[in-house]
CSV table of C-alpha atoms in Angstrom, one decimal:
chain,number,residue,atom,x,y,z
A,1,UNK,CA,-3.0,-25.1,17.2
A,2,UNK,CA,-6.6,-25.5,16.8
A,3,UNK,CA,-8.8,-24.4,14.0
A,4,UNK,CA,-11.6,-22.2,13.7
A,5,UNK,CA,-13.0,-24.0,10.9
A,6,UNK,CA,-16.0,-25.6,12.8
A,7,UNK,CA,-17.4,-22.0,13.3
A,8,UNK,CA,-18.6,-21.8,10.2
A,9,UNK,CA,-16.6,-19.0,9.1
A,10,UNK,CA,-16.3,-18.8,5.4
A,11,UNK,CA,-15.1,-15.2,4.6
A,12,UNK,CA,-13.7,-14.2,1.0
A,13,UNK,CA,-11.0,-11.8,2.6
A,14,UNK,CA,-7.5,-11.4,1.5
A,15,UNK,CA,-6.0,-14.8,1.9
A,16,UNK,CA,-7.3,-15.1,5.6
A,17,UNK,CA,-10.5,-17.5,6.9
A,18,UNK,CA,-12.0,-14.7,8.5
A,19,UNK,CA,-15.3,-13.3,9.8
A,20,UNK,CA,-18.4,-12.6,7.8
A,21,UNK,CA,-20.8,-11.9,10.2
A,22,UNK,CA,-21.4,-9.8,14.1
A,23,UNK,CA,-22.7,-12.8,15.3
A,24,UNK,CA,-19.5,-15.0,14.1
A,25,UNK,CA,-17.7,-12.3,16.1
A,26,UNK,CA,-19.1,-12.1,18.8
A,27,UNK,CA,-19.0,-16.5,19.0
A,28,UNK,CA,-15.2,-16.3,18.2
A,29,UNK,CA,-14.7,-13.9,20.4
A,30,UNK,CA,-16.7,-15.5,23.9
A,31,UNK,CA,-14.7,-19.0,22.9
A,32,UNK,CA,-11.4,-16.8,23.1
A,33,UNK,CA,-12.0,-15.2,25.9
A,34,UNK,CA,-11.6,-11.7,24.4
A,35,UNK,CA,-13.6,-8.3,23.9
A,36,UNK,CA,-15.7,-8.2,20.8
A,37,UNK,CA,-14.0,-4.6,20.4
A,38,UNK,CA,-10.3,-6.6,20.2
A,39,UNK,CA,-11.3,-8.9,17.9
A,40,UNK,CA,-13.5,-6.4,15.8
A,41,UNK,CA,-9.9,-4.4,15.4
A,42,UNK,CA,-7.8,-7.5,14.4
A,43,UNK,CA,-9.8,-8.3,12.0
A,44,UNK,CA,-9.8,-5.0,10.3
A,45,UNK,CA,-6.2,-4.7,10.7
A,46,UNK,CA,-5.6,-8.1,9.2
A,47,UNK,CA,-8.3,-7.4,5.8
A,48,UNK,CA,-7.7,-3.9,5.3
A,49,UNK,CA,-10.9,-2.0,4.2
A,50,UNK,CA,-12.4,-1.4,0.6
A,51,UNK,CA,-12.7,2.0,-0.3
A,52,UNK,CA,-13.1,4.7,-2.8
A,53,UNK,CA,-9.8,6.1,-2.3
A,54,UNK,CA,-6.9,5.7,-5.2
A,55,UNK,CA,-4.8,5.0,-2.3
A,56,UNK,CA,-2.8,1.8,-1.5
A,57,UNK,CA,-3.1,2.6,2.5
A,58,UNK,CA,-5.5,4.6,4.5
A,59,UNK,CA,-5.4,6.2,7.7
A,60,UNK,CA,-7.5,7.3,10.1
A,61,UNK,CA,-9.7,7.9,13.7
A,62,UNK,CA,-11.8,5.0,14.3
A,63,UNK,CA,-14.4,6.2,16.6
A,64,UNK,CA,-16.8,3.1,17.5
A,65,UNK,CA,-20.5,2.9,17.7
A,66,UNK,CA,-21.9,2.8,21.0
A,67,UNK,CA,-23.8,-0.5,21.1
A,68,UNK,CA,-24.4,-3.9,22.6
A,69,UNK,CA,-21.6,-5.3,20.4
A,70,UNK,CA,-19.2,-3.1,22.0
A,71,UNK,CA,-20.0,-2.9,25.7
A,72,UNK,CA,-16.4,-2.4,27.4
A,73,UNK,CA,-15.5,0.1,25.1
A,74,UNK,CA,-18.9,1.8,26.2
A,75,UNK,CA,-18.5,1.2,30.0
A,76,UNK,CA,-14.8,2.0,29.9
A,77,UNK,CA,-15.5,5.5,27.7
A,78,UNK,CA,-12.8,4.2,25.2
A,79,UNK,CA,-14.2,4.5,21.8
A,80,UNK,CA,-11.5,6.1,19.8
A,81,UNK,CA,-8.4,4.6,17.8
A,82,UNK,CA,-6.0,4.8,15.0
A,83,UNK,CA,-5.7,2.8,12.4
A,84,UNK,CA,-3.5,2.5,8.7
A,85,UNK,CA,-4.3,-0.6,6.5
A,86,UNK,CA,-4.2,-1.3,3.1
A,87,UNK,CA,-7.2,-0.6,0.9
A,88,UNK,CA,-8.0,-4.0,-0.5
A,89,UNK,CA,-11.4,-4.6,-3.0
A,90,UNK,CA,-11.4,-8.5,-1.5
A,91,UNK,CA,-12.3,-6.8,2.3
A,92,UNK,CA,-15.5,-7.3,4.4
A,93,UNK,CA,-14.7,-4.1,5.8
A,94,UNK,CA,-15.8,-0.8,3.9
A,95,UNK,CA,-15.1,2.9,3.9
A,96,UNK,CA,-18.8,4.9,2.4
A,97,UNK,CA,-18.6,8.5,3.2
A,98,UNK,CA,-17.8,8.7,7.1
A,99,UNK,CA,-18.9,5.3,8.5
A,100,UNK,CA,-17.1,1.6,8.5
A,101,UNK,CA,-19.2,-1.4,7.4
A,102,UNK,CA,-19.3,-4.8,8.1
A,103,UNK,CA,-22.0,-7.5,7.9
A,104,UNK,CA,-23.9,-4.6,5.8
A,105,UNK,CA,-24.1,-2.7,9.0
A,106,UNK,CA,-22.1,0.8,9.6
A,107,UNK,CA,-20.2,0.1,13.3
A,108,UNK,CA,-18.1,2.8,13.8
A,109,UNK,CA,-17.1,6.6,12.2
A,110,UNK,CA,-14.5,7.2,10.2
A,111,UNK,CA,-12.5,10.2,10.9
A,112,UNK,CA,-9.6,12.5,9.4
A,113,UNK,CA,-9.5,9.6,6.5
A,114,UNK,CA,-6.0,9.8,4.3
A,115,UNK,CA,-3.2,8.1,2.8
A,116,UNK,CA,-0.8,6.8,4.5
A,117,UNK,CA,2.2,8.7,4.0
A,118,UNK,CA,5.3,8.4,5.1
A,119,UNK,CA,5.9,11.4,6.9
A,120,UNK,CA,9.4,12.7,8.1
A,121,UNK,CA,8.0,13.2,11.7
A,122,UNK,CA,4.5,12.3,13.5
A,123,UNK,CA,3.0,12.2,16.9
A,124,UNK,CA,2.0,9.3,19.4
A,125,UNK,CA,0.3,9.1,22.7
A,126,UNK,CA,-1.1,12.5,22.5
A,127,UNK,CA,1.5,14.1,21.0
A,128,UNK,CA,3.7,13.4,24.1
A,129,UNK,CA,5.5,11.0,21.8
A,130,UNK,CA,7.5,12.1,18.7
A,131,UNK,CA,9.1,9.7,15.7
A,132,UNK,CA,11.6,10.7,13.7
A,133,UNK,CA,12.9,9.4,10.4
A,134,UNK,CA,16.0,11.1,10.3
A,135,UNK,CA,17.1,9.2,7.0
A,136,UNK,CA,14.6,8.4,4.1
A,137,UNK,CA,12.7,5.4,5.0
A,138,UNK,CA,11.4,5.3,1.6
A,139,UNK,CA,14.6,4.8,0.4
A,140,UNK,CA,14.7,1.6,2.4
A,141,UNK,CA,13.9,-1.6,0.1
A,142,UNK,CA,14.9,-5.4,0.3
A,143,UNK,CA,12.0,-6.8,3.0
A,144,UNK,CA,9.7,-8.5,1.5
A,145,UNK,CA,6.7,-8.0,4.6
A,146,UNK,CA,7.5,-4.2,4.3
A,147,UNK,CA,4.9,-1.9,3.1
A,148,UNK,CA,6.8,0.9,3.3
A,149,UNK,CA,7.6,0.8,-1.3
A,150,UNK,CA,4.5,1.4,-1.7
A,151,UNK,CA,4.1,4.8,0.7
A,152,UNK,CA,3.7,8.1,-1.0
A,153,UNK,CA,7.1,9.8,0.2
A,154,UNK,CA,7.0,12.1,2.1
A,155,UNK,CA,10.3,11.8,4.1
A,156,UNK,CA,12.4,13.9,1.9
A,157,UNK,CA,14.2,16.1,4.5
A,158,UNK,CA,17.5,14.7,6.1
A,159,UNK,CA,17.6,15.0,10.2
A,160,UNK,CA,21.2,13.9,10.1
A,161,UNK,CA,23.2,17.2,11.2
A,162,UNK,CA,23.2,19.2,13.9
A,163,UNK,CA,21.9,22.1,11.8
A,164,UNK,CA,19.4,20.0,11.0
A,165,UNK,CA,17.9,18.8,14.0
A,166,UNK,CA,18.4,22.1,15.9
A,167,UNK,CA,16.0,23.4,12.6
A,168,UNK,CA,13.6,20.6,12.5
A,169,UNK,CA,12.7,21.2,16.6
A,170,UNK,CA,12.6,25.0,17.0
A,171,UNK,CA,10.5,25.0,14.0
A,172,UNK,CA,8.3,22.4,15.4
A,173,UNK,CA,8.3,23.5,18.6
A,174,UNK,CA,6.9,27.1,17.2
A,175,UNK,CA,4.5,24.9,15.4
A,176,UNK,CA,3.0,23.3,18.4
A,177,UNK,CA,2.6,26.7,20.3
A,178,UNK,CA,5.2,25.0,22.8
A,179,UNK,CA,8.7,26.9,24.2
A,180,UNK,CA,10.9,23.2,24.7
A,181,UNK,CA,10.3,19.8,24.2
A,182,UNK,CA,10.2,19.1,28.2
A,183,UNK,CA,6.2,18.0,27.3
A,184,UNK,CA,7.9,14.7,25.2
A,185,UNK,CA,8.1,11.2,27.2
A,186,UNK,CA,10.1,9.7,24.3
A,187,UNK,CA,11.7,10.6,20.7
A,188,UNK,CA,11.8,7.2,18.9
A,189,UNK,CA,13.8,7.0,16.1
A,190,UNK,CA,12.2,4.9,13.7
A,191,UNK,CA,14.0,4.6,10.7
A,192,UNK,CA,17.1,2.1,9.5
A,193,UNK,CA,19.5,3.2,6.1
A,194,UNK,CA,22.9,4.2,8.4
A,195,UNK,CA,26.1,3.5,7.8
A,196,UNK,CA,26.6,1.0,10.1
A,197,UNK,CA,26.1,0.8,13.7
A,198,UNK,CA,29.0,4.1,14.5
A,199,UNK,CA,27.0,6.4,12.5
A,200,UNK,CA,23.6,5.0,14.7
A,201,UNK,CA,25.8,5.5,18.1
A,202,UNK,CA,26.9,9.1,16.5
A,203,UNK,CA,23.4,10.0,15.9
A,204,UNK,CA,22.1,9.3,18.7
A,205,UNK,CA,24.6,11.1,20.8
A,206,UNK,CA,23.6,14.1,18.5
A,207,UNK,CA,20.0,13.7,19.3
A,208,UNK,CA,20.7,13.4,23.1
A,209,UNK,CA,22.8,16.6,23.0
A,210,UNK,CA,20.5,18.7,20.7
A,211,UNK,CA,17.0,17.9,22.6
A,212,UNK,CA,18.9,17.9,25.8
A,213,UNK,CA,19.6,22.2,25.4
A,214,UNK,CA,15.7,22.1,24.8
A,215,UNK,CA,14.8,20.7,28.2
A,216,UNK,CA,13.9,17.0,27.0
A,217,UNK,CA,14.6,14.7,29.6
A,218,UNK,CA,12.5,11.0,28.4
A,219,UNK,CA,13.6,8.2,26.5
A,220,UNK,CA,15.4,8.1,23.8
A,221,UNK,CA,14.2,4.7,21.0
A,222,UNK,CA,15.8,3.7,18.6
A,223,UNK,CA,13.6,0.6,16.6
A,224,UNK,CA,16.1,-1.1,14.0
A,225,UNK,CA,18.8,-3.6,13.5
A,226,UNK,CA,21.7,-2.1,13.3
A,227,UNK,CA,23.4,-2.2,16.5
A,228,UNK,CA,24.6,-5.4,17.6
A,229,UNK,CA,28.4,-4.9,19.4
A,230,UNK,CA,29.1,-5.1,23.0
A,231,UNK,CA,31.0,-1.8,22.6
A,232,UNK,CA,28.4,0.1,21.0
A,233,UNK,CA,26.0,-1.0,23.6
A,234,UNK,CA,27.9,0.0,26.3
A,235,UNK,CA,28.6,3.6,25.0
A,236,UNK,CA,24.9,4.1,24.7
A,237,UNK,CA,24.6,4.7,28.3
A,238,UNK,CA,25.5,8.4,27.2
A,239,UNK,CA,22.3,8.3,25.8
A,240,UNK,CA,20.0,7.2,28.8
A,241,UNK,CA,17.4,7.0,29.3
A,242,UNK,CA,17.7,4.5,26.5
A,243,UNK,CA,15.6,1.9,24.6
A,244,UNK,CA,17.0,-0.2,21.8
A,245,UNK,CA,13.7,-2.6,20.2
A,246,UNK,CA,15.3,-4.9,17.9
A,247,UNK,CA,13.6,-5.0,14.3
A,248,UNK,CA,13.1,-8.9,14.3
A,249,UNK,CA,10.1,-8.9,12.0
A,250,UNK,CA,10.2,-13.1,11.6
A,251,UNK,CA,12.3,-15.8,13.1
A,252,UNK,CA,12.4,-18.2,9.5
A,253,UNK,CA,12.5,-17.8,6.3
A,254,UNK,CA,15.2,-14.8,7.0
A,255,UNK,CA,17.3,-15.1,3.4
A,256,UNK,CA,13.7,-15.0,1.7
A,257,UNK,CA,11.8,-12.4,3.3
A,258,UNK,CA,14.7,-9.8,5.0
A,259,UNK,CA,16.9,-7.9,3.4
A,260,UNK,CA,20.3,-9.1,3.7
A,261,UNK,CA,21.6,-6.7,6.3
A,262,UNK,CA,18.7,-7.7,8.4
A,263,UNK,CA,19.6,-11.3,7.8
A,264,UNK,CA,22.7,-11.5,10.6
A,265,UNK,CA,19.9,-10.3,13.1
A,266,UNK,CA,18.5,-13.8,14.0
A,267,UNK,CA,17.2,-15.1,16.8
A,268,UNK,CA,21.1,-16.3,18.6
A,269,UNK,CA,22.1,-13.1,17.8
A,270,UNK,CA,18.8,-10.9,19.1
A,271,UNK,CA,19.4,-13.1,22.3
A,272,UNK,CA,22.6,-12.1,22.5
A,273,UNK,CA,22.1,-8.2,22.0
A,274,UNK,CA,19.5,-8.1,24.4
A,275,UNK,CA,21.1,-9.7,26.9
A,276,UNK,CA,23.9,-7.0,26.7
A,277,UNK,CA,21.6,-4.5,26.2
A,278,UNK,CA,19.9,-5.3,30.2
A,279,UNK,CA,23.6,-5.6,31.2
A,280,UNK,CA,24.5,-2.0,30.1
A,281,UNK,CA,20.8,-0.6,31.8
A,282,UNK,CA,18.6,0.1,28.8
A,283,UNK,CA,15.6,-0.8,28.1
A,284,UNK,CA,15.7,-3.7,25.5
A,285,UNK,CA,13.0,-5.5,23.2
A,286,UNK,CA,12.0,-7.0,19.9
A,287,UNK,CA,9.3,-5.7,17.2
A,288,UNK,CA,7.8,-8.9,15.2
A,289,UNK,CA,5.3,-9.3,12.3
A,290,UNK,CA,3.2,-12.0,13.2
A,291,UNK,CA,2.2,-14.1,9.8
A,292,UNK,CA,5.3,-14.9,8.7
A,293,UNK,CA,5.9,-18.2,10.9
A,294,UNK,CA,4.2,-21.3,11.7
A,295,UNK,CA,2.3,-21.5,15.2
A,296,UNK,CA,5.4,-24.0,16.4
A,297,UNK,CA,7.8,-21.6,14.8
A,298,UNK,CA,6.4,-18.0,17.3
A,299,UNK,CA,6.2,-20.1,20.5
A,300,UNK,CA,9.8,-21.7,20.1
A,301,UNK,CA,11.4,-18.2,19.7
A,302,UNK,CA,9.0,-16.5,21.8
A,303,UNK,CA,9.8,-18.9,24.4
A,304,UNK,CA,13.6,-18.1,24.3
A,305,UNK,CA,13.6,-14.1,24.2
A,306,UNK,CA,10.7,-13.6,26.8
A,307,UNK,CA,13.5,-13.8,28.8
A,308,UNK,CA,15.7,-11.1,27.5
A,309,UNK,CA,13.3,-8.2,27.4
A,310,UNK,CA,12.5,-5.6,30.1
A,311,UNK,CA,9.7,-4.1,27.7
A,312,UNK,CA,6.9,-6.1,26.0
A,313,UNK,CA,7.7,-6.5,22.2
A,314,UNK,CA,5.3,-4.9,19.9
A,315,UNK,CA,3.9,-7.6,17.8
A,316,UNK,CA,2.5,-6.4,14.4
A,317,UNK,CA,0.0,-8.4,12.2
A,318,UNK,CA,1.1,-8.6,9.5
A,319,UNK,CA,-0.6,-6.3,6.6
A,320,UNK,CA,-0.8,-7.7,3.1
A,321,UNK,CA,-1.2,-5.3,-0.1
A,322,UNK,CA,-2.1,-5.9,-3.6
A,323,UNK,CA,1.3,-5.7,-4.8
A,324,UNK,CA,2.6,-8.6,-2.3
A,325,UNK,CA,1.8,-12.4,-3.1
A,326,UNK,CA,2.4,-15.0,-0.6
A,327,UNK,CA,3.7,-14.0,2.3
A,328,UNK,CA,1.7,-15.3,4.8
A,329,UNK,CA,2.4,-18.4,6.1
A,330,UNK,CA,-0.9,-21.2,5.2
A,331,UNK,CA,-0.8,-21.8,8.9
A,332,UNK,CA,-1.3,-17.9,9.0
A,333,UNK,CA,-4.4,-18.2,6.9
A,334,UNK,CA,-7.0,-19.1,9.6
A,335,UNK,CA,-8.1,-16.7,12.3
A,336,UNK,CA,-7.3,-19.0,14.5
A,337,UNK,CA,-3.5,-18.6,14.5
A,338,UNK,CA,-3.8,-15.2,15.1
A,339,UNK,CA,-6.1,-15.9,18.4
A,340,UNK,CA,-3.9,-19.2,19.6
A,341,UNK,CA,-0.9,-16.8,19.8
A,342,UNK,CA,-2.6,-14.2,21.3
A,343,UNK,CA,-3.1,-16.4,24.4
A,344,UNK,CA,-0.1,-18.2,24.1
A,345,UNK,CA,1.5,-15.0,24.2
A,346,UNK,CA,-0.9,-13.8,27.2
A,347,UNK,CA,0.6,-16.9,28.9
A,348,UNK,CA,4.5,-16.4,28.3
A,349,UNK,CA,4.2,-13.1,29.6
A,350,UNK,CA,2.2,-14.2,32.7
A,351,UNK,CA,5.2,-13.9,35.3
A,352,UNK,CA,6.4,-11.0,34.3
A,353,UNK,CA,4.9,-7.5,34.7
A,354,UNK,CA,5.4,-6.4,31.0
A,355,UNK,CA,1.9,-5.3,28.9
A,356,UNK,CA,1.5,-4.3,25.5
A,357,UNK,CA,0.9,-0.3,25.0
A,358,UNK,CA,-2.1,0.5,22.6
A,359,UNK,CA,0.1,3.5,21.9
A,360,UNK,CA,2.8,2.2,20.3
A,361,UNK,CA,1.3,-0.4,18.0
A,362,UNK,CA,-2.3,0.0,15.6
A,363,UNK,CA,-2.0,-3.6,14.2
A,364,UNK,CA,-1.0,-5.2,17.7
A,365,UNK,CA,-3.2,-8.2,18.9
A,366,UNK,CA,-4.1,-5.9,21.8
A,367,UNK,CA,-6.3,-3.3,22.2
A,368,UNK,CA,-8.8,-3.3,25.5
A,369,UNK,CA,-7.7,-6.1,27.5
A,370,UNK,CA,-4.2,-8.6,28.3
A,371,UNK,CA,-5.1,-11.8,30.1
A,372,UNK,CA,-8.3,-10.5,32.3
A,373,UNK,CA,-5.5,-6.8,32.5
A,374,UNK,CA,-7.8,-4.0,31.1
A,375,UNK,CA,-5.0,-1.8,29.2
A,376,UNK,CA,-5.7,2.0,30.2
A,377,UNK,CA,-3.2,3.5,28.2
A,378,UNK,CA,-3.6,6.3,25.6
A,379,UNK,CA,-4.3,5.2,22.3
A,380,UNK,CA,-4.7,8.5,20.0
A,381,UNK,CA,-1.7,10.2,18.3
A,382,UNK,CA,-3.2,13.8,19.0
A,383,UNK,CA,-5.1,14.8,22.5
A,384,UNK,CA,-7.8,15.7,19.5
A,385,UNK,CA,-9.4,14.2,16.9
A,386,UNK,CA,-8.5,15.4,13.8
């Protein structure tokens, strides 16, 4: 992996050798081969903003400035996107009133800023996508790259029931001025805390059946860990169209930074899963926090599951909070890394015709372009902004 370090890039953000400056930007970004507008994003993602807010995550529409700086977001007429990172004091990004600052220059509005919650439902992809936590996520502890502790809760209702779910739609179906749910491309299911994998299968069976009498035909996801017999997998065809993403998160470190019924989830046994899980017909993929492993460490395991996927993985960065104290790998420390696996990654998906969706992740590596593959996808929760 090379380093960044001969770019003169000195920043004080948290725990990362980051950018200070446009101009560094825009530099880093012509040697990577990327849009200023990508890398501008990253960054922010990976240092978080300092604010005014007594919050310990913001959210919010990111409507950029247009400039020079930015000039395929301005010829493309794709200036709007969401973002939730952690307010931290050591940023070179800023929040004053309704503008973001860097380099002591305002580049972008801030919209609809605050907390991050941690809701019980929420749109995606103009509000044709819905996730659920059925369970209480905030009730969920043990990983140590989770951020999800230190959310406000606001997850208290139970989904779990029929009762319950045949509630929670008509009454958010009335909500949304809508008659059915026929509108939704996919219900992901985004939360862990079952049973065990037979209460999963049962729910989801439950979920089919209940959105199913209000016209929803689209995908059922399910993003978690949980699942992991051939059996199970099998019996989820009742549930097509399906799509299982793995919760991954890291490939090292496992009895350190995952809770310990995450731990049996490693890479032989992800490979294994997804294999059955394109056997059965589903859709099947990984989610993965990139930070947490060496360089050598992502392009070993990356290199054996880009074969066992039929949907690109959604690759976080990894977001670091006040409360959390070395979790980053030192390689993870330098910009660099983060850029290095971008194109690795860019070239280990080459053969295939899988992209990232801007949708589904707001701390991906990905925003504007793949490769030289300009991503036209929606990236707003809501068709408006807030």
């Amino acid at each position: 992996m090379s380093s960044i370090a001969d770019s003169n890039i000195r920043g004080t953000s948290p725990g990362v050798t980051m950018l200070t400056t446009m101009s560094e930007l825009q530099h880093i970004a012509s040697r990577y081969g990327i849009p200023n507008e990508d890398l501008f994003i990253m960054a922010l993602n990976l240092c978080g903003v300092q604010s005014g807010f007594d919050f310990g995550r913001i959210r919010f529409a990111l409507t950029l400035d247009m400039c020079e700086q930015f000039t395929l977001a301005e010829r493309r007429r794709i200036k709007n996107f969401y973002l939730a990172v952690p307010i931290r004091e050591d940023s070179d990004f800023s929040v004053r009133g309704d503008r973001l600052i860097f380099d002591n220059l305002a580049w972008a509005s801030v919209i609809g800023a605050t907390e991050d919650l941690c809701d019980t439902n929420y749109p995606r992809r103009h509000g044709t996508v819905l996730n659920i936590n059925p369970n209480r996520r905030t009730s969920c502890h043990g990983c140590q790259f989770c951020y999800t502790g230190y959310q406000v809760p606001n997850d208290k209702d139970l989904l779990l029931t029929e009762p319950t779910l045949c509630c929670f739609f008509e009454k958010w179906i009335a909500e949304h001025g809508g008659t059915n749910l026929s509108h939704l491309e996919q219900i992901a299911v985004v939360t862990g805390c079952f049973k065990d994998e037979m209460e999963v299968l049962n729910f989801l069976k439950l979920l089919r059946r209940v959105t199913a009498m209000l016209d929803f035909k689209g995908e059922i996801f399910y993003l978690g860990s949980q699942i992991s017999s051939a059996e199970v997998i099998a019996a989820l065809r009742d549930v097509q169209p399906f799509a299982y993403c793995i919760s991954l998160e890291c490939f090292e470190n496992r009895e350190r930074l995952v809770r310990d019924k995450k731990r049996m989830m490693g890479i032989g046994n992800v490979q294994r899963v997804l294999d059955l899980c394109l056997k059965y017909g589903h859709v099947a993929t990984f989610s993965y926090i990139l930070g947490l492993d060496s360089f050598e460490t992502v392009k070993a395991g990356f290199s054996i599951l880009v074969k066992c996927v039929n949907r690109f993985p959604i690759v976080n960065l990894l977001q670091v909070h006040k409360q959390q104290r070395n979790l980053r790998h030192t390689e993870a420390n330098d910009l660099g890394y983060y850029l290095e696996t971008r194109l690795f990654l860019e070239q280990s998906f080459s053969g295939t015709n899988l992209l990232p969706r801007p949708w589904e992740n707001y701390r991906g590596l990905w925003y504007l372009s793949f490769r030289n593959i300009l991503l036209n996808d929606v990236r707003m929760p809501w068709s408006k902004l807030p």
